[in-house]
Coordinates of C-alpha atoms in Angstrom, one line a residue:
Chain Q
M632 CA -42.8 8.5 -46.1
D633 CA -43.0 6.1 -43.4
V634 CA -39.4 4.7 -42.3
I635 CA -38.6 1.5 -40.5
L636 CA -35.3 0.8 -38.9
L637 CA -34.7 -2.6 -38.1
A638 CA -32.4 -2.7 -34.8
D639 CA -33.2 -6.0 -33.5
R640 CA -29.8 -7.9 -33.9
R641 CA -29.3 -9.6 -30.7
G642 CA -25.3 -9.1 -31.0
Q643 CA -24.2 -12.8 -29.9
E644 CA -21.4 -12.4 -32.3
L645 CA -20.5 -9.1 -30.7
L646 CA -20.4 -10.5 -26.9
P647 CA -19.3 -9.4 -24.6
L648 CA -20.0 -5.9 -25.5
T649 CA -23.4 -6.6 -26.2
D650 CA -24.0 -8.5 -22.8
E651 CA -26.3 -5.3 -21.6
S652 CA -27.2 -4.0 -25.0
C653 CA -27.9 -4.5 -28.5
P654 CA -25.4 -3.7 -31.6
A655 CA -27.7 -0.7 -32.5
L656 CA -26.8 1.0 -29.2
L657 CA -23.2 0.3 -28.9
P658 CA -20.7 3.2 -28.9
F659 CA -19.2 4.0 -32.3
A660 CA -17.0 7.1 -32.8
G661 CA -18.7 9.3 -30.5
K662 CA -22.2 8.2 -30.8
M663 CA -24.2 5.2 -30.7
V664 CA -24.5 2.9 -33.9
I665 CA -28.1 3.7 -34.7
E666 CA -27.2 7.5 -34.4
H667 CA -25.2 7.7 -37.3
T668 CA -28.3 6.3 -39.6
F669 CA -30.4 9.0 -37.8
E670 CA -28.2 11.6 -39.0
A671 CA -28.3 10.0 -42.7
L672 CA -31.9 10.0 -42.4
V673 CA -32.3 13.7 -41.3
E674 CA -29.8 14.6 -44.0
A675 CA -32.3 13.1 -46.6
G676 CA -34.8 15.1 -45.3
L677 CA -36.8 12.1 -43.4
R678 CA -37.5 13.2 -39.8
Q679 CA -40.1 10.3 -38.9
A680 CA -39.0 6.3 -37.7
H681 CA -40.3 3.5 -36.2
I682 CA -37.6 1.4 -34.8
V683 CA -37.7 -2.4 -33.9
F684 CA -35.4 -3.4 -30.9
P685 CA -34.7 -7.0 -29.7
P686 CA -35.9 -7.8 -26.3
E687 CA -32.3 -7.2 -25.0
A688 CA -32.7 -3.7 -25.5
E689 CA -34.5 -2.6 -22.7
N690 CA -32.7 0.6 -22.4
G691 CA -33.3 1.8 -26.0
K692 CA -36.1 3.8 -25.0
E693 CA -34.3 5.5 -22.5
A694 CA -31.5 5.9 -24.8
L695 CA -33.0 7.5 -27.6
G696 CA -36.1 9.3 -25.9
G697 CA -38.4 10.6 -28.6
G698 CA -35.7 11.4 -31.1
E699 CA -35.8 15.2 -30.3
R700 CA -32.1 15.3 -30.1
W701 CA -31.6 14.6 -33.8
G702 CA -34.8 16.4 -35.0
M703 CA -36.5 13.4 -35.4
R704 CA -40.0 11.9 -34.2
L705 CA -39.0 8.0 -33.2
E706 CA -41.6 5.2 -32.3
I707 CA -40.1 2.3 -30.6
S708 CA -41.3 -1.4 -30.6
L709 CA -39.7 -4.8 -29.8
S710 CA -39.4 -7.9 -31.8
R711 CA -38.3 -11.2 -30.5
G712 CA -34.9 -10.5 -32.1
E713 CA -33.7 -11.3 -35.5
E714 CA -37.0 -11.9 -36.8
P715 CA -37.8 -11.6 -40.6
P716 CA -39.8 -8.3 -41.2
L717 CA -42.7 -9.9 -42.5
Q718 CA -43.2 -11.9 -39.0
I719 CA -42.7 -8.4 -37.0
F720 CA -45.1 -6.7 -39.1
A721 CA -47.8 -9.4 -38.8
R722 CA -48.0 -8.4 -35.1
W723 CA -48.2 -4.7 -35.9
K724 CA -51.9 -3.4 -35.4
Q725 CA -51.1 -1.0 -38.7
P726 CA -48.4 -2.6 -41.1
P727 CA -46.5 0.1 -42.9
A728 CA -48.4 1.6 -45.8
A729 CA -46.3 2.3 -49.1
P730 CA -44.2 3.9 -49.9
F731 CA -41.9 3.3 -47.2
L732 CA -38.1 3.0 -46.7
I733 CA -36.9 -0.1 -44.6
L734 CA -33.5 -0.3 -43.5
R735 CA -31.2 -2.0 -40.9
G736 CA -30.2 0.6 -38.2
D737 CA -27.5 -1.7 -36.7
I738 CA -25.0 -1.6 -39.0
I739 CA -22.8 1.3 -40.3
R740 CA -23.4 2.8 -43.7
S741 CA -21.3 5.8 -45.0
C742 CA -23.7 6.9 -48.0
R743 CA -26.2 9.7 -48.6
I744 CA -29.5 8.1 -48.4
G745 CA -30.6 11.0 -50.5
D746 CA -28.8 9.8 -53.5
F747 CA -30.5 6.3 -53.0
L748 CA -34.2 7.8 -53.0
K749 CA -33.1 9.7 -56.3
Q750 CA -32.1 6.7 -58.2
A751 CA -35.0 4.7 -56.8
E752 CA -37.4 7.5 -58.0
A753 CA -35.9 7.0 -61.7
L754 CA -37.0 3.0 -61.2
A755 CA -40.7 4.2 -60.4
A756 CA -42.3 1.2 -62.3
Q757 CA -40.7 -1.1 -59.7
P758 CA -42.6 -2.0 -56.6
C759 CA -39.4 -2.4 -54.5
V760 CA -35.7 -1.1 -55.0
A761 CA -32.8 -2.3 -53.1
A762 CA -29.8 -0.1 -52.3
R763 CA -26.2 -1.4 -53.2
L764 CA -23.2 0.4 -51.7
S765 CA -20.4 0.0 -54.1
G766 CA -22.0 -3.4 -55.1
Q767 CA -22.6 -4.7 -51.4
N768 CA -25.9 -5.2 -50.3
A769 CA -26.8 -2.0 -48.1
Y770 CA -29.7 -3.4 -46.1
M771 CA -31.9 -0.7 -47.4
L772 CA -35.1 -1.2 -49.4
L773 CA -37.6 1.7 -50.8
C774 CA -40.8 0.0 -50.9
R775 CA -44.0 1.1 -53.1
G776 CA -45.9 -2.0 -53.5
P777 CA -47.3 -4.4 -51.1
L778 CA -45.5 -6.1 -48.1
G779 CA -43.9 -9.3 -49.9
A780 CA -41.0 -12.1 -49.6
Y781 CA -38.8 -9.4 -50.9
L782 CA -38.4 -7.9 -47.4
N783 CA -36.4 -11.2 -46.4
H784 CA -33.7 -9.6 -48.2
L785 CA -33.1 -7.5 -44.9
N786 CA -33.2 -10.6 -42.7
W787 CA -29.8 -10.4 -40.4
V788 CA -30.1 -14.0 -40.2
D789 CA -29.9 -15.7 -43.8
P790 CA -30.9 -12.5 -45.9
A791 CA -32.6 -13.7 -48.8
P792 CA -31.1 -13.1 -52.3
Y793 CA -32.7 -10.1 -54.0
A794 CA -34.2 -10.4 -57.8
N795 CA -35.7 -7.1 -58.2
A796 CA -34.4 -3.7 -59.2
E797 CA -31.3 -2.2 -57.4
A798 CA -29.6 1.1 -57.1
D799 CA -25.8 1.2 -56.8
I800 CA -24.7 4.3 -55.1
P801 CA -21.1 5.1 -53.9
G802 CA -20.5 4.6 -50.1
V803 CA -19.2 2.0 -47.7
I804 CA -21.0 -0.4 -45.3
A805 CA -19.8 -2.0 -42.2
L806 CA -21.6 -5.0 -40.8
L807 CA -20.2 -5.1 -37.6
D808 CA -20.8 -8.9 -37.6
S809 CA -17.8 -9.9 -35.4
L810 CA -15.5 -8.1 -32.8
R811 CA -12.8 -7.8 -35.5
A812 CA -15.2 -5.9 -37.9
Y813 CA -16.6 -3.7 -35.0
H814 CA -12.8 -3.1 -34.2
Q815 CA -12.0 -2.4 -37.6
A816 CA -15.0 -0.3 -38.3
N817 CA -14.1 1.9 -35.6
L818 CA -10.6 2.5 -37.0
D819 CA -12.0 3.2 -40.4
A820 CA -14.0 6.0 -38.7
A821 CA -11.1 7.5 -36.9
A822 CA -9.0 7.1 -40.0
G823 CA -11.8 9.0 -42.3
R824 CA -12.5 5.9 -44.4
L825 CA -16.3 6.3 -43.7
P826 CA -16.5 10.0 -45.1
S827 CA -20.3 10.6 -44.8
L828 CA -20.3 10.0 -41.0
L829 CA -20.5 12.9 -38.7
I830 CA -17.7 12.4 -36.5
P831 CA -17.8 14.8 -33.4
G832 CA -14.6 16.8 -32.4
R833 CA -11.9 19.2 -33.5
Q834 CA -8.2 18.5 -34.9
I835 CA -6.0 19.5 -32.2
A836 CA -2.8 18.3 -34.3
L837 CA -2.5 16.7 -37.5
G838 CA -4.1 13.2 -37.4
L839 CA -5.2 14.1 -33.8
T840 CA -8.7 15.0 -33.2
Q841 CA -10.6 15.2 -29.8
G842 CA -14.1 16.1 -28.3
R843 CA -15.0 18.9 -25.9
N844 CA -13.6 18.9 -22.3
T845 CA -10.9 16.4 -23.3
E846 CA -7.4 16.8 -22.4
A847 CA -4.8 15.6 -24.8
Y848 CA -1.7 16.5 -26.1
P849 CA -0.2 16.8 -29.9
Q850 CA 2.7 14.7 -28.4
N851 CA 0.3 12.1 -27.4
L852 CA 0.2 10.9 -31.2
K853 CA 3.3 9.3 -32.2
R854 CA 2.5 8.3 -35.5
G855 CA -0.9 7.3 -37.6
V856 CA -4.4 8.8 -36.7
A857 CA -6.3 9.1 -33.2
W858 CA -10.0 10.2 -32.4
I859 CA -10.5 11.1 -28.9
G860 CA -14.2 11.7 -27.5
S861 CA -15.5 14.1 -24.8
N862 CA -14.5 14.3 -21.2
S863 CA -11.4 12.2 -21.6
H864 CA -8.0 12.6 -20.0
L865 CA -4.8 11.5 -21.5
H866 CA -1.5 11.9 -19.3
P867 CA 1.1 13.8 -21.5
S868 CA 3.3 10.7 -21.7
V869 CA 0.8 8.5 -23.1
E870 CA 1.6 7.3 -26.7
L871 CA -0.8 6.5 -29.5
L872 CA 0.4 4.6 -32.5
G873 CA -1.4 3.5 -35.6
E874 CA -5.1 4.2 -35.5
V875 CA -6.6 4.8 -32.3
V876 CA -10.1 5.4 -31.0
I877 CA -10.8 6.5 -27.6
G878 CA -14.4 7.0 -26.4
D879 CA -15.9 9.6 -24.0
N880 CA -15.0 9.7 -20.3
V881 CA -11.9 7.7 -20.7
I882 CA -8.5 8.4 -18.3
I883 CA -5.5 7.1 -19.6
D884 CA -2.6 7.0 -17.1
R885 CA 0.9 7.7 -17.4
R886 CA 3.4 6.0 -19.9
V887 CA 0.5 3.9 -21.5
S888 CA 1.1 2.6 -25.1
I889 CA -1.9 2.2 -27.5
E890 CA -1.7 0.9 -30.9
S891 CA -4.3 0.1 -33.2
S892 CA -7.0 0.0 -30.5
V893 CA -10.4 0.9 -29.5
I894 CA -11.1 2.2 -26.0
L895 CA -14.6 2.4 -25.3
P896 CA -16.3 4.9 -23.0
H897 CA -15.7 5.0 -19.1
S898 CA -12.6 3.0 -19.1
Y899 CA -9.5 3.6 -17.2
I900 CA -6.3 2.5 -18.4
G901 CA -3.7 2.0 -15.6
E902 CA 0.1 3.3 -15.8
L903 CA 2.6 1.5 -17.9
V904 CA 0.0 -0.7 -19.8
E905 CA 0.6 -1.7 -23.4
L906 CA -2.3 -2.3 -25.6
R907 CA -2.4 -3.6 -29.0
N908 CA -4.9 -4.9 -31.6
A909 CA -7.3 -4.5 -28.6
I910 CA -11.0 -3.4 -27.6
V911 CA -11.2 -2.2 -24.0
R912 CA -14.5 -1.9 -22.3
G913 CA -14.2 -1.1 -18.9
N914 CA -12.1 -3.8 -17.4
D915 CA -12.9 -6.2 -20.3
L916 CA -10.1 -6.5 -22.7
I917 CA -10.7 -8.2 -26.2
R918 CA -7.6 -8.9 -28.5
V919 CA -8.9 -9.2 -32.0
D920 CA -5.7 -10.8 -33.4
N921 CA -5.3 -13.9 -30.9
G922 CA -9.2 -14.0 -29.9
A923 CA -8.6 -13.6 -26.2
I924 CA -11.3 -12.1 -24.2
L925 CA -10.6 -11.6 -20.5
K926 CA -11.7 -9.5 -17.4
I927 CA -8.7 -7.9 -15.8
T928 CA -9.3 -7.8 -12.0
D929 CA -6.3 -5.7 -11.1
S930 CA -8.3 -2.2 -11.3
F931 CA -4.6 -0.6 -11.5
L932 CA -4.4 -2.0 -15.0
L933 CA -7.8 -1.7 -16.5
A934 CA -10.8 -0.4 -14.7
D935 CA -14.4 0.2 -15.4
L936 CA -15.2 3.9 -14.4
K937 CA -18.9 3.1 -14.6
A938 CA -18.6 0.8 -11.8
A939 CA -16.6 3.4 -9.9
N940 CA -19.3 5.8 -10.4
M941 CA -21.8 3.0 -8.8
N942 CA -19.4 3.1 -5.7
Q943 CA -19.6 6.7 -5.7
N944 CA -23.5 6.6 -5.7
L945 CA -23.4 3.9 -3.0
R946 CA -20.8 6.1 -1.0
S947 CA -23.2 9.0 -1.3
V948 CA -26.0 7.0 -0.1
L949 CA -24.3 5.6 3.1
S950 CA -22.9 9.2 3.7
R951 CA -26.6 10.5 3.8
I952 CA -27.7 7.8 5.8
G953 CA -24.6 8.4 8.5
G954 CA -25.5 12.0 8.4
G955 CA -29.3 11.4 9.2
I956 CA -28.2 9.3 12.1
L957 CA -25.7 11.7 13.4
L958 CA -28.2 14.4 13.2
A959 CA -30.6 12.1 15.5
L960 CA -27.5 11.6 18.0
S961 CA -26.6 15.0 18.0
L962 CA -30.2 16.7 18.8
P963 CA -29.3 17.5 22.3
L964 CA -26.1 19.3 21.1
W965 CA -28.5 21.6 19.0
V966 CA -29.9 22.9 22.3
L967 CA -26.5 23.5 23.8
A968 CA -25.4 25.2 20.4
F969 CA -28.4 27.5 20.4
A970 CA -27.7 28.7 24.1
A971 CA -24.2 29.1 23.7
S972 CA -24.5 31.2 20.5
R973 CA -27.1 33.4 21.9
R974 CA -24.8 34.1 24.7
Q975 CA -21.8 34.6 23.0
N976 CA -23.4 36.5 19.9
P977 CA -26.7 37.6 21.0
A978 CA -27.2 39.8 17.8
Q979 CA -26.1 37.0 15.4
P980 CA -26.5 33.7 17.0
Y981 CA -26.8 31.9 13.4
V982 CA -24.9 32.9 10.3
T983 CA -25.2 31.7 6.8
R984 CA -22.4 30.8 4.3
R985 CA -22.3 30.0 0.7
L986 CA -20.0 27.1 -0.1
R987 CA -19.3 24.8 -3.1
G988 CA -21.0 21.7 -2.8
N989 CA -20.8 18.1 -4.7
K990 CA -24.0 18.4 -6.6
I991 CA -23.3 19.1 -10.3
E992 CA -25.1 21.7 -12.4
Y993 CA -24.3 22.8 -15.9
N994 CA -23.1 26.3 -16.5
R995 CA -24.0 28.6 -19.4
E996 CA -21.5 27.0 -21.5
N997 CA -23.1 23.6 -20.7
Q998 CA -20.2 22.5 -18.8
P999 CA -20.6 20.5 -15.7
Q1000 CA -19.6 22.3 -12.4
R1001 CA -20.3 21.9 -8.7
K1002 CA -23.2 23.5 -7.4
E1003 CA -23.0 26.1 -4.7
F1004 CA -25.2 25.9 -1.5
S1005 CA -26.2 27.8 1.6
V1006 CA -25.2 26.2 5.0
G1007 CA -25.7 27.8 8.6
E1008 CA -23.2 27.7 11.5
W1009 CA -23.9 28.6 15.0
N1010 CA -22.0 31.8 16.0
V1011 CA -20.0 30.0 18.7
D1012 CA -16.2 29.2 19.0
A1013 CA -16.5 25.3 19.6
P1014 CA -16.1 24.0 16.2
A1015 CA -18.2 21.0 17.3
L1016 CA -21.4 23.0 17.9
R1017 CA -20.3 25.5 15.2
Y1018 CA -20.5 23.2 12.4
L1019 CA -23.5 21.1 13.5
P1020 CA -26.0 22.6 10.8
R1021 CA -23.7 21.2 8.3
L1022 CA -25.2 17.9 8.9
L1023 CA -28.3 19.2 7.2
A1024 CA -26.1 19.6 4.0
V1025 CA -24.7 16.0 4.5
I1026 CA -28.3 14.5 4.6
S1027 CA -29.3 16.9 1.5
G1028 CA -26.2 15.5 -0.4
D1029 CA -24.5 18.9 -0.9
L1030 CA -21.6 17.6 1.7
E1031 CA -20.4 14.0 2.0
L1032 CA -19.7 12.7 5.5
I1033 CA -15.9 12.6 4.8
G1034 CA -14.3 14.6 2.3
A1035 CA -12.5 17.5 1.5
L1036 CA -12.6 20.9 3.2
P1037 CA -15.5 22.7 1.7
V1038 CA -14.6 26.2 0.1
T1039 CA -16.2 28.9 -1.3
M1040 CA -16.8 29.4 -5.0
E1041 CA -14.0 32.4 -4.8
V1042 CA -11.6 30.0 -3.3
A1043 CA -12.0 27.1 -5.6
G1044 CA -11.7 29.7 -8.6
H1045 CA -8.4 30.5 -7.8
R1046 CA -7.2 26.8 -7.9
T1047 CA -5.4 26.9 -11.2
E1048 CA -2.4 24.7 -11.0
E1049 CA -2.6 20.9 -11.5
W1050 CA -1.7 19.9 -8.0
Q1051 CA -4.3 22.4 -6.5
K1052 CA -6.9 21.0 -8.8
L1053 CA -6.2 17.5 -7.6
A1054 CA -8.0 18.5 -4.3
D1055 CA -11.1 19.0 -6.3
K1056 CA -11.3 15.2 -7.3
A1057 CA -12.2 14.5 -3.6
P1058 CA -16.0 15.6 -2.7
A1059 CA -16.3 18.3 0.1
G1060 CA -17.2 16.8 3.4
L1061 CA -18.0 17.4 7.1
L1062 CA -15.0 15.6 8.3
G1063 CA -11.5 14.9 6.5
P1064 CA -7.9 15.2 7.2
T1065 CA -7.9 19.0 6.8
Q1066 CA -11.0 19.6 9.2
L1067 CA -9.5 17.3 11.7
N1068 CA -5.8 17.9 11.6
V1069 CA -5.0 21.2 10.1
P1070 CA -5.4 24.3 12.2
A1071 CA -8.4 26.7 11.1
D1072 CA -6.0 29.4 10.9
A1073 CA -3.4 27.3 8.8
P1074 CA -2.2 29.0 5.4
E1075 CA -4.5 28.2 2.5
E1076 CA -1.7 26.3 0.7
E1077 CA -1.3 23.8 3.9
K1078 CA -5.1 23.0 3.6
L1079 CA -5.0 22.7 0.1
M1080 CA -1.9 20.2 0.1
S1081 CA -3.6 18.2 2.7
D1082 CA -6.9 18.0 0.7
S1083 CA -4.7 17.2 -2.4
F1084 CA -3.0 14.4 -0.6
Y1085 CA -6.5 12.9 0.7
A1086 CA -7.7 13.2 -2.9
S1087 CA -4.7 11.4 -4.5
N1088 CA -5.1 8.5 -1.5
F1089 CA -8.5 8.1 -1.5
S1090 CA -9.9 4.8 -0.2
P1091 CA -13.0 3.7 1.7
K1092 CA -10.6 2.2 4.6
Q1093 CA -8.9 5.7 4.8
D1094 CA -12.7 7.2 5.2
L1095 CA -13.5 5.0 7.8
Y1096 CA -10.2 6.0 9.8
Y1097 CA -11.6 10.0 9.4
L1098 CA -14.6 8.7 10.7
L1099 CA -13.3 7.3 13.9
Q1100 CA -11.1 10.0 14.3
G1101 CA -13.9 12.5 14.1
F1102 CA -15.7 10.5 16.8
Y1103 CA -12.7 10.6 19.0
A1104 CA -12.0 14.2 18.3
L1105 CA -15.5 14.9 19.8
F1106 CA -14.2 13.9 23.1
S1107 CA -11.0 15.9 22.7
R1108 CA -10.4 19.6 23.9
K1109 CA -10.0 21.1 20.5
A1110 CA -13.4 20.2 19.6
W1111 CA -14.9 22.4 22.3
L1112 CA -12.2 25.0 22.8
R1113 CA -11.4 27.9 20.4
E1114 CA -8.2 27.7 18.8
S1115 CA -6.3 29.9 20.9
D1116 CA -7.4 28.3 24.1
R1117 CA -6.3 24.7 23.1
Chain P
M672 CA -5.2 -24.5 -10.2
I673 CA -3.5 -27.8 -10.9
L674 CA 0.2 -27.9 -11.0
N675 CA 2.2 -31.0 -12.8
V676 CA 5.9 -31.3 -13.1
Q677 CA 7.6 -33.6 -15.6
Q678 CA 11.2 -33.8 -16.9
H679 CA 12.1 -34.2 -20.4
D680 CA 16.0 -34.9 -21.5
G681 CA 16.9 -32.8 -18.2
I682 CA 14.5 -30.0 -18.9
D683 CA 12.0 -29.4 -16.3
I684 CA 8.2 -28.7 -17.8
V685 CA 5.8 -27.3 -15.1
D686 CA 2.3 -27.6 -16.4
L687 CA 0.0 -25.0 -14.9
S688 CA -3.9 -25.3 -15.7
G689 CA -7.1 -23.6 -14.5
R690 CA -7.2 -20.2 -12.9
F691 CA -3.8 -18.8 -11.8
V692 CA -4.7 -15.9 -9.2
M693 CA -3.8 -14.9 -5.9
A694 CA -5.0 -17.7 -3.9
D695 CA -2.6 -19.8 -5.5
T696 CA 0.5 -17.8 -5.6
A697 CA 2.1 -18.8 -2.2
E698 CA 2.0 -22.5 -3.0
T699 CA 3.1 -22.0 -6.5
R700 CA 5.9 -19.9 -5.5
E701 CA 7.2 -22.3 -3.3
R702 CA 7.0 -25.2 -5.5
M703 CA 8.5 -23.4 -8.4
L704 CA 11.6 -22.3 -6.2
A705 CA 11.9 -26.2 -5.3
I706 CA 12.0 -27.5 -8.8
I707 CA 14.5 -24.6 -9.6
N708 CA 16.7 -25.4 -6.7
Q709 CA 16.6 -29.1 -7.5
G710 CA 16.6 -28.9 -11.3
S711 CA 19.3 -28.5 -14.1
G712 CA 18.6 -24.9 -14.9
K713 CA 16.3 -25.6 -17.7
L714 CA 12.6 -24.8 -17.2
I715 CA 9.7 -24.4 -19.3
I716 CA 6.3 -23.4 -17.8
D717 CA 3.5 -24.3 -19.7
L718 CA 0.7 -21.8 -19.4
Q719 CA -1.3 -23.1 -22.4
N720 CA -4.2 -24.6 -20.2
V721 CA -4.4 -21.6 -17.6
T722 CA -7.8 -19.8 -18.3
F723 CA -7.2 -16.7 -16.1
I724 CA -4.2 -15.0 -14.8
D725 CA -3.9 -12.0 -12.4
S726 CA -1.0 -9.6 -11.7
S727 CA -0.1 -11.4 -8.2
A728 CA 0.3 -14.9 -10.6
C729 CA 2.6 -12.9 -12.8
A730 CA 4.4 -11.9 -9.9
V731 CA 5.3 -15.6 -9.4
L732 CA 6.3 -15.8 -12.9
I733 CA 8.8 -13.0 -12.2
S734 CA 10.2 -14.5 -9.0
A735 CA 10.8 -17.9 -11.0
F736 CA 12.6 -15.9 -13.8
K737 CA 14.9 -14.1 -11.2
N738 CA 15.6 -17.4 -9.5
I739 CA 16.6 -19.3 -12.3
H740 CA 18.5 -16.4 -13.7
A741 CA 20.4 -16.3 -10.3
K742 CA 21.1 -20.1 -11.3
S743 CA 22.5 -18.7 -14.7
G744 CA 19.4 -21.1 -16.1
R745 CA 16.9 -20.4 -18.6
L746 CA 13.3 -20.2 -18.4
I747 CA 10.8 -20.5 -21.2
L748 CA 7.0 -19.8 -21.0
V749 CA 4.7 -21.4 -23.6
T750 CA 1.5 -19.4 -23.4
S751 CA -2.4 -19.4 -24.1
P752 CA -3.9 -16.2 -25.9
V753 CA -5.4 -15.3 -22.6
V754 CA -2.2 -15.4 -20.7
Q755 CA -0.1 -13.8 -23.8
S756 CA -2.5 -10.8 -23.5
V757 CA -2.1 -10.1 -20.1
L758 CA 1.7 -10.3 -20.4
E759 CA 1.5 -7.9 -23.1
L760 CA -0.8 -5.6 -21.2
T761 CA 1.8 -5.5 -18.4
R762 CA 4.7 -5.6 -20.7
L763 CA 6.2 -8.6 -19.3
H764 CA 6.6 -10.1 -22.7
T765 CA 9.7 -8.1 -22.9
I766 CA 11.4 -9.8 -20.4
F767 CA 10.2 -13.5 -20.6
E768 CA 11.2 -15.6 -23.5
I769 CA 7.8 -16.7 -24.8
L770 CA 7.3 -19.6 -27.2
P771 CA 4.1 -20.9 -28.8
S772 CA 4.5 -24.8 -28.0
I773 CA 6.2 -27.1 -25.9
P774 CA 8.2 -28.9 -28.9
A775 CA 9.5 -25.4 -29.6
A776 CA 10.5 -24.6 -26.1
I777 CA 12.5 -28.2 -26.0
G778 CA 13.7 -27.4 -29.5
A779 CA 15.0 -24.0 -28.2
F780 CA 16.7 -25.8 -25.3
G781 CA 18.4 -28.1 -27.9
A782 CA 19.3 -25.5 -30.1
K783 CA 21.5 -23.5 -27.3

């Protein structure tokens, strides 16, 4: 049976959440809104669907792919946005053939679609049967006859009243037709009031559910119910009250208090912040009780971690360009390094080491981890010559120009304490405070402390300082003499 | 940002409107201090028409609060939802006296 998913709401009523996307692709309890409909369709044995997106959902295809993730085959087309279904079908080369199921995919429906199909079967004489969920329009029709005006019952704008057969099944519908409704539906999902939805995560304490790789503590939940997505980090002093939803990749700092709020993915909540009846998306603060919508410009209060990633990408590109320039400038030194290493170690002038880099790979448990890479070293005493080949690793992106001291996988594996892991938050680099200021034979703890301090005070200004210090060091004795001769 | 000052029954009412951000803080802090020094110790800051406020602007409000307390005076803020949200986010609503309208704020001074 053909399935048509109307997901062409433009989402003006959900601005600013929909400024870059459409309601069907908004995050909702760990998934996109439309994914919950996919799962209900798969449960009913329906594995093919044609999705209609609005023009704003340019990222729709990229986000859903071909549907393999859900065991489905998806076809995607665009409408002009919030169009009546008959207008959409008029442009299709082949309109859907009866029987077909047509439903909105940009709302949340907690029900069993199979139950509706069974009830509709009993009404076989009817050309079309509409679903109702506990008496409410479920925006879902099973059509067996020719296309007709009855399809306007699914219009997002002014749905036409329905006069034909209806099947009422148990369930709940959340239209997400306002910011307040979106907020409430998220809280309902966390509190289990949308029972048919498959919400990911496991319960770590009574009322507290969290996704994988999330660091949260039972004491975080002061009262109520909280659902936390994956890869999120909550400081032990964070307080969650009432019903709270925290999406994926969220960082919540010390002594934050969150009550009846929804924190969307990739958000940072700064120290001591208090949130109540709010939706937070990055640095957007939406208060559903007083209607205030504002962008917080102070990144120590709220910040968009996606923007931070973009800055990270820009930093990485600049680092590679810088590495390329330095490589070109250092070419005469390579000749010198080759000659010196041949003289000092004729048997082995060039050695290779394996270090932990900055590129990410997924291990057997599907967890992201830093990738190991090989890098050469000239076998000479002068550090300025010895580490020249690391410029190649800067160009390849395995190292940054400025960063923490690169270490082997084995050394990294011994970092188990929280303060030790802090150093891993900084990328590994060619130059940095440890490489420039800490003696090579200093104890491992001293180097680690220096890198941890660098990671916790990380700033572009500081990096520029280390770059200048690196240039200055090139003209100093310590760059050209072995440690014991300085 | 625009700053207007008026008096009502010995109460200084500072009306702020527009964006209240870092660029405005030095001038606003100075003017606020002058109003507090010359005033009666009863101050209302009307933020209902403030469309945006950042943390440095919040610091100006805190400095006004400190100065008026040093004079044993009283400060009442009248906020818009946007300002109220930022004050709550930063927990400053716990230190400021906040009322929803100018008549309510004037009434509060009368009642004391």
